[in-house]
Short mmCIF file of C-alpha atoms and ligand atoms in Angstrom, two decimals:
data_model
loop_
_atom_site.label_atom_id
_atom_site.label_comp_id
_atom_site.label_asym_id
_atom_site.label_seq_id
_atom_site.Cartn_x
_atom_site.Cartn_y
_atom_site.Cartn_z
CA UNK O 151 35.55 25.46 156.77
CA UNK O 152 36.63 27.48 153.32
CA UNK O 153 40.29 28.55 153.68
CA UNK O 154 41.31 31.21 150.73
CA UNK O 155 44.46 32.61 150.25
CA UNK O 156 44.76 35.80 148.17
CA UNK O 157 47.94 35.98 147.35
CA UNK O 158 47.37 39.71 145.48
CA UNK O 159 50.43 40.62 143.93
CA UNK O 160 53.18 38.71 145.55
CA UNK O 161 54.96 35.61 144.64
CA UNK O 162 55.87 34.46 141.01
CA UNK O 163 55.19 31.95 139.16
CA UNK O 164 57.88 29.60 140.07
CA UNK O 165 57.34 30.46 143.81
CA UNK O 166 54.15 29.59 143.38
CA UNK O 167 54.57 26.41 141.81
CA UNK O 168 56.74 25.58 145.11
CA UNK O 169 54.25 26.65 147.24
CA UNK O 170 51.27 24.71 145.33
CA UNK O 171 53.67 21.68 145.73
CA UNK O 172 54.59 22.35 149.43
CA UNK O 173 50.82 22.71 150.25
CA UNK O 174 49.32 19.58 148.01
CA UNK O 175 51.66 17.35 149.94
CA UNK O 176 50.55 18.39 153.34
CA UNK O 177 46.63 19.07 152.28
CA UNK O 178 46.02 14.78 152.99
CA UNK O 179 46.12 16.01 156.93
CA UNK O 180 42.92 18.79 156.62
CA UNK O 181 39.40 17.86 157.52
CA UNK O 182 37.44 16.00 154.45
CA UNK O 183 35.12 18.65 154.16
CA UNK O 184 37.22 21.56 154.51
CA UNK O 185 38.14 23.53 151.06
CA UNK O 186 41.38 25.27 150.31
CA UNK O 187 41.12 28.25 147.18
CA UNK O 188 44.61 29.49 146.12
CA UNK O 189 44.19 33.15 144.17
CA UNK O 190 47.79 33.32 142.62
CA UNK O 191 49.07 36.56 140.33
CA UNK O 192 47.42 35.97 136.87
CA UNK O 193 51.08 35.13 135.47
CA UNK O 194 50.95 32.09 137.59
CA UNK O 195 47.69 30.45 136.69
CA UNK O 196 48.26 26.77 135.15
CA UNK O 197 47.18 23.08 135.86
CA UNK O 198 48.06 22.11 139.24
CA UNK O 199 48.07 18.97 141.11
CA UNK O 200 46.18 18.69 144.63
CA UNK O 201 42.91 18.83 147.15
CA UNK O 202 42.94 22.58 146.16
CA UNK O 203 41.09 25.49 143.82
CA UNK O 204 42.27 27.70 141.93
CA UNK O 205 40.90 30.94 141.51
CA UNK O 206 42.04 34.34 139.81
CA UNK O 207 42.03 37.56 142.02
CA UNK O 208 40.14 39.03 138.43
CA UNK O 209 39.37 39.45 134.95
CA UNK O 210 37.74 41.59 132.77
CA UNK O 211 34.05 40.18 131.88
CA UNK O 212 34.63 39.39 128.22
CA UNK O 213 35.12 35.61 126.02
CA UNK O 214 37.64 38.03 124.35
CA UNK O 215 38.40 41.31 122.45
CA UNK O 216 40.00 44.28 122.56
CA UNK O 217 40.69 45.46 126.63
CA UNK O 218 44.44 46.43 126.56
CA UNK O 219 45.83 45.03 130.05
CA UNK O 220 43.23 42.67 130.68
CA UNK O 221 42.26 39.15 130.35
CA UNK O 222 38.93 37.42 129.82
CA UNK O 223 37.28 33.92 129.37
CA UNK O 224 38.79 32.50 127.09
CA UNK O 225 42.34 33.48 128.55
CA UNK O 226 40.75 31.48 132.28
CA UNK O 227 39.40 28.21 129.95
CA UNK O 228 42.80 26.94 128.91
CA UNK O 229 43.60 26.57 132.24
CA UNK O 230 39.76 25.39 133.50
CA UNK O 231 39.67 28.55 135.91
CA UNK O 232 36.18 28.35 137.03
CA UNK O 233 36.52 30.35 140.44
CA UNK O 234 37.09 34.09 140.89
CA UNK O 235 37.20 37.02 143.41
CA UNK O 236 35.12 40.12 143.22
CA UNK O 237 34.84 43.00 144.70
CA UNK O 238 37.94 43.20 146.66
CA UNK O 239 38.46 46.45 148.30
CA UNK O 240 41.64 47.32 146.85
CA UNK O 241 40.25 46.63 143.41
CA UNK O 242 37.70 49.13 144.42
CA UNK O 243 39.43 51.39 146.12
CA UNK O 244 43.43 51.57 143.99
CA UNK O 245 41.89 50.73 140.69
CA UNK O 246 38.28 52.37 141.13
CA UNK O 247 35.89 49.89 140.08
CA UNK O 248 32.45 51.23 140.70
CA UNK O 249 29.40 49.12 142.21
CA UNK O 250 28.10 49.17 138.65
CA UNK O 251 31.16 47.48 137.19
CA UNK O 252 31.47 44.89 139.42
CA UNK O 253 28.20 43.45 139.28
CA UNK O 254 28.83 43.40 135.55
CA UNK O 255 31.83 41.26 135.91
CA UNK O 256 29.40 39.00 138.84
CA UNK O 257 26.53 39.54 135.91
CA UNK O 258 28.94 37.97 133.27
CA UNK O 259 30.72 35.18 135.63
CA UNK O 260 27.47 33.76 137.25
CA UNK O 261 26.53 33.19 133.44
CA UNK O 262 29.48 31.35 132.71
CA UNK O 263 28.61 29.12 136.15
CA UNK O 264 31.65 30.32 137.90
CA UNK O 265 32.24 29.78 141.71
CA UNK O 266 32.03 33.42 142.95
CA UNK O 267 34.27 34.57 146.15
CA UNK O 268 32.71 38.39 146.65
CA UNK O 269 34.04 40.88 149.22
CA UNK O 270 31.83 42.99 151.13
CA UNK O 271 33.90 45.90 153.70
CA UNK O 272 33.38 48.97 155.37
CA UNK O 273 36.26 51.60 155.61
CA UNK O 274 36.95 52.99 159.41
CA UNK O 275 35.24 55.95 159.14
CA UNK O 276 32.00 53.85 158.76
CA UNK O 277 32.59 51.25 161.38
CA UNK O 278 33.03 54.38 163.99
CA UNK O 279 30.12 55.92 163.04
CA UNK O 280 28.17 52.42 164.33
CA UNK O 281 26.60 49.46 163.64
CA UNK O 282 23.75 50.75 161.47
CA UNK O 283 26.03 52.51 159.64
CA UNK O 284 28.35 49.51 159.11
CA UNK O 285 25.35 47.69 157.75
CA UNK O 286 23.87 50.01 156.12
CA UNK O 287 27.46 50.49 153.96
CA UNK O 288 27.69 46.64 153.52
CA UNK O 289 23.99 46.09 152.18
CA UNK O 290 24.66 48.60 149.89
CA UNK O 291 27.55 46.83 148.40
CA UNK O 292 25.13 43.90 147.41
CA UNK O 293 23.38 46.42 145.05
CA UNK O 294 22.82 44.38 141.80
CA UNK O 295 24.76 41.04 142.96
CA UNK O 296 22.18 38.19 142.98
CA UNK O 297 23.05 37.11 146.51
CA UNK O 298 20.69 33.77 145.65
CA UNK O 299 23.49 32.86 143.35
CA UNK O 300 24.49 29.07 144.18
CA UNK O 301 27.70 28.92 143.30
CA UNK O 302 28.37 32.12 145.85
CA UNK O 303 30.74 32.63 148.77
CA UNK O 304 30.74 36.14 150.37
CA UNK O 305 33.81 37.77 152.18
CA UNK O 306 33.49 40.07 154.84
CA UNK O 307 36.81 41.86 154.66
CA UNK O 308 36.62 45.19 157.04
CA UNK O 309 39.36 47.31 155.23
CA UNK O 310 40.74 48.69 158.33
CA UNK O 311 41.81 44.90 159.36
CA UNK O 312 43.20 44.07 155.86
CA UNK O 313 46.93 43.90 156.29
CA UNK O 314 47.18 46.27 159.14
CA UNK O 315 47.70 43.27 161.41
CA UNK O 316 44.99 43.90 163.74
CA UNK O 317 41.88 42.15 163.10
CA UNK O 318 38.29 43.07 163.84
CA UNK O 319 37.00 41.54 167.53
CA UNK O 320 35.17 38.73 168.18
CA UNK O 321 32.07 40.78 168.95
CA UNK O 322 32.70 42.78 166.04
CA UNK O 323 32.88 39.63 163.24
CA UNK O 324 30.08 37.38 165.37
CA UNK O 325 27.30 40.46 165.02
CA UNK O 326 28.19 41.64 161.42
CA UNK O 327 27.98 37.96 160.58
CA UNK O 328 24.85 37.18 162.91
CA UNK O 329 23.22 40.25 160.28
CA UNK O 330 24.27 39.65 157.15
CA UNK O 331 23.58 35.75 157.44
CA UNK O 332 20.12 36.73 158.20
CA UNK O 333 20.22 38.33 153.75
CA UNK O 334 22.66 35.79 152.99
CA UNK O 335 20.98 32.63 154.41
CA UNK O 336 23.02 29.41 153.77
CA UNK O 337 25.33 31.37 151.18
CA UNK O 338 29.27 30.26 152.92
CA UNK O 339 30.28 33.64 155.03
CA UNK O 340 34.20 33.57 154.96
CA UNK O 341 35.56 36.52 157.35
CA UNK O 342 38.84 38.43 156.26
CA UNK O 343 41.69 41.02 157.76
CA UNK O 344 44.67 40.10 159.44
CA UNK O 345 43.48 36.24 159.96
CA UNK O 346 47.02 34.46 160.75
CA UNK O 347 47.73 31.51 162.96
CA UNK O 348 47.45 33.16 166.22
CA UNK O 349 44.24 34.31 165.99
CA UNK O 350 42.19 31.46 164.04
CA UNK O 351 41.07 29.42 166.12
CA UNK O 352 38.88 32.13 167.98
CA UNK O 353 37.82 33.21 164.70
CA UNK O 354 36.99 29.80 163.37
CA UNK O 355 34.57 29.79 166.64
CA UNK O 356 32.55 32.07 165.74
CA UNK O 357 28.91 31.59 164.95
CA UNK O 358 28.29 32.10 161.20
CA UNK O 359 31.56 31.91 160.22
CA UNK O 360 32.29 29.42 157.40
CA UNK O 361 35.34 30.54 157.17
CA UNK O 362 38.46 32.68 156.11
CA UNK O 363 40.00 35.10 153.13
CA UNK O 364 43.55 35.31 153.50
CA UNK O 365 45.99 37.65 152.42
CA UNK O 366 49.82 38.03 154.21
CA UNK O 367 49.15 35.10 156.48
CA UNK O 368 48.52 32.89 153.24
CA UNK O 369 52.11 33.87 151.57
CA UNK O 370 54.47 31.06 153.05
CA UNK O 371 53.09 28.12 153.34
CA UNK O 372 53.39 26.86 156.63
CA UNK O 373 51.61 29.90 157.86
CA UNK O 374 48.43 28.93 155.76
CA UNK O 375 48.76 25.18 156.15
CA UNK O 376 49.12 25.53 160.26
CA UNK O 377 45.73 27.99 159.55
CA UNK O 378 44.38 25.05 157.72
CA UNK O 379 45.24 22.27 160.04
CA UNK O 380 44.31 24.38 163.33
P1 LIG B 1425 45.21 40.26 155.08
O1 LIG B 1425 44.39 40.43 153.72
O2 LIG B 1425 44.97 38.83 155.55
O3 LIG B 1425 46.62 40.53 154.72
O4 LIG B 1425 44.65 41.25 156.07
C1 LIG B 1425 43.10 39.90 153.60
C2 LIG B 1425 42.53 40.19 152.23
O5 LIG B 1425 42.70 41.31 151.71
O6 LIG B 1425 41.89 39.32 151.63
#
């Protein structure tokens, strides 16, 4: 199982330095093969001990130059940052980035060999109008990604579940998963929205689901580590 906690933009850098801490001591209980991604706030990005990655939540697909507000690859080497999320749907939604720009940044980071966490997620509106549509919406969301990518992980974030507290059901994750593993093939299929201690266990049951992308849930540590350790 992949367990990633997005931490968008909560916690600082000294909290999470705590919580990295907190969570390396406690990671010696998970399953061997289980991996743990951390996505702090790009202020906290450093060196950290423990059986975890860390990833940023983005950056602008550039070594360097002139992008006022933004930071690029030269900015992720000093601190070996080889992982990052794309695609998010708050980045696409609050700050607008188009399906064209983010397969540039996938484009620019699958050159540069990163690991690649991409979220996929249909709005309310579509999952009401059906499962074709629903489908239909998410395909369309791998225009120009190379989904044969090897270093990829997709996220399957419905935005109505993200942070609302109420997740998608079982029947809703296992078919949307059952679908798109049938593109994705053996490319890890993380689910996301409103995962949190109560409810992974049933999620982690779920057929073609290699895991979860964690946002409020993954803020205090015990909450993630109890996820991790179900
Ligand atoms: P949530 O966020 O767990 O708070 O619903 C998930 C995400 O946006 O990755």
């Amino acid at each position: 199982m992949i367990y990633a906690g997005n931490f968008k933009s909560n916690h600082t850098r000294k909290s999470t330095e705590y919580y990295l801490k907190a969570l390396a001591q406690k990671l010696g209980a998970k399953q061997a093969e289980d991996k743990v991604y951390i996505f702090p706030p790009l202020t906290a990005i450093d060196h950290y001990e423990g059986d975890f990655t860390l990833g940023v939540q983005n950056a602008y697909p550039t070594h360097h130059g002139a992008f006022t507000g933004e930071i690029g690859l030269e900015q992720l080497d000093e601190f070996d940052i080889k992982t990052i999320l794309l695609g998010h749907s708050e980045r696409r939604e609050h700050l607008g980035e188009s399906q064209a720009d983010i397969s540039k940044k996938f484009a620019f980071f699958q050159d540069q060999d990163f690991e690649i966490v991409y979220c996929i997620g249909e709005p309310l509106a579509i999952r009401e109008k059906g499962f074709e549509a629903v489908m239909q919406y998410l395909l369309a969301q791998f225009e120009g990604i190379d989904i044969g990518y090897e270093n990829l992980i997709v996220a399957y974030e419905p935005i109505w579940a993200i942070g609302t507290g109420r997740s998608a059901t079982v029947e809703e994750i296992s078919s949307t998963h059952r679908a798109l593993k049938k593109v994705l093939k053996h490319t890890p299929l993380l689910y996301g929205g409103s995962a949190k201690p109560s409810n992974i266990k049933e999620i982690k049951n779920i057929a073609g689901v290699d895991g979860v992308l964690v946002g409020s849930a993954s803020l205090e540590t015990e909450s993630f580590l109890e996820m991790i350790l179900s």
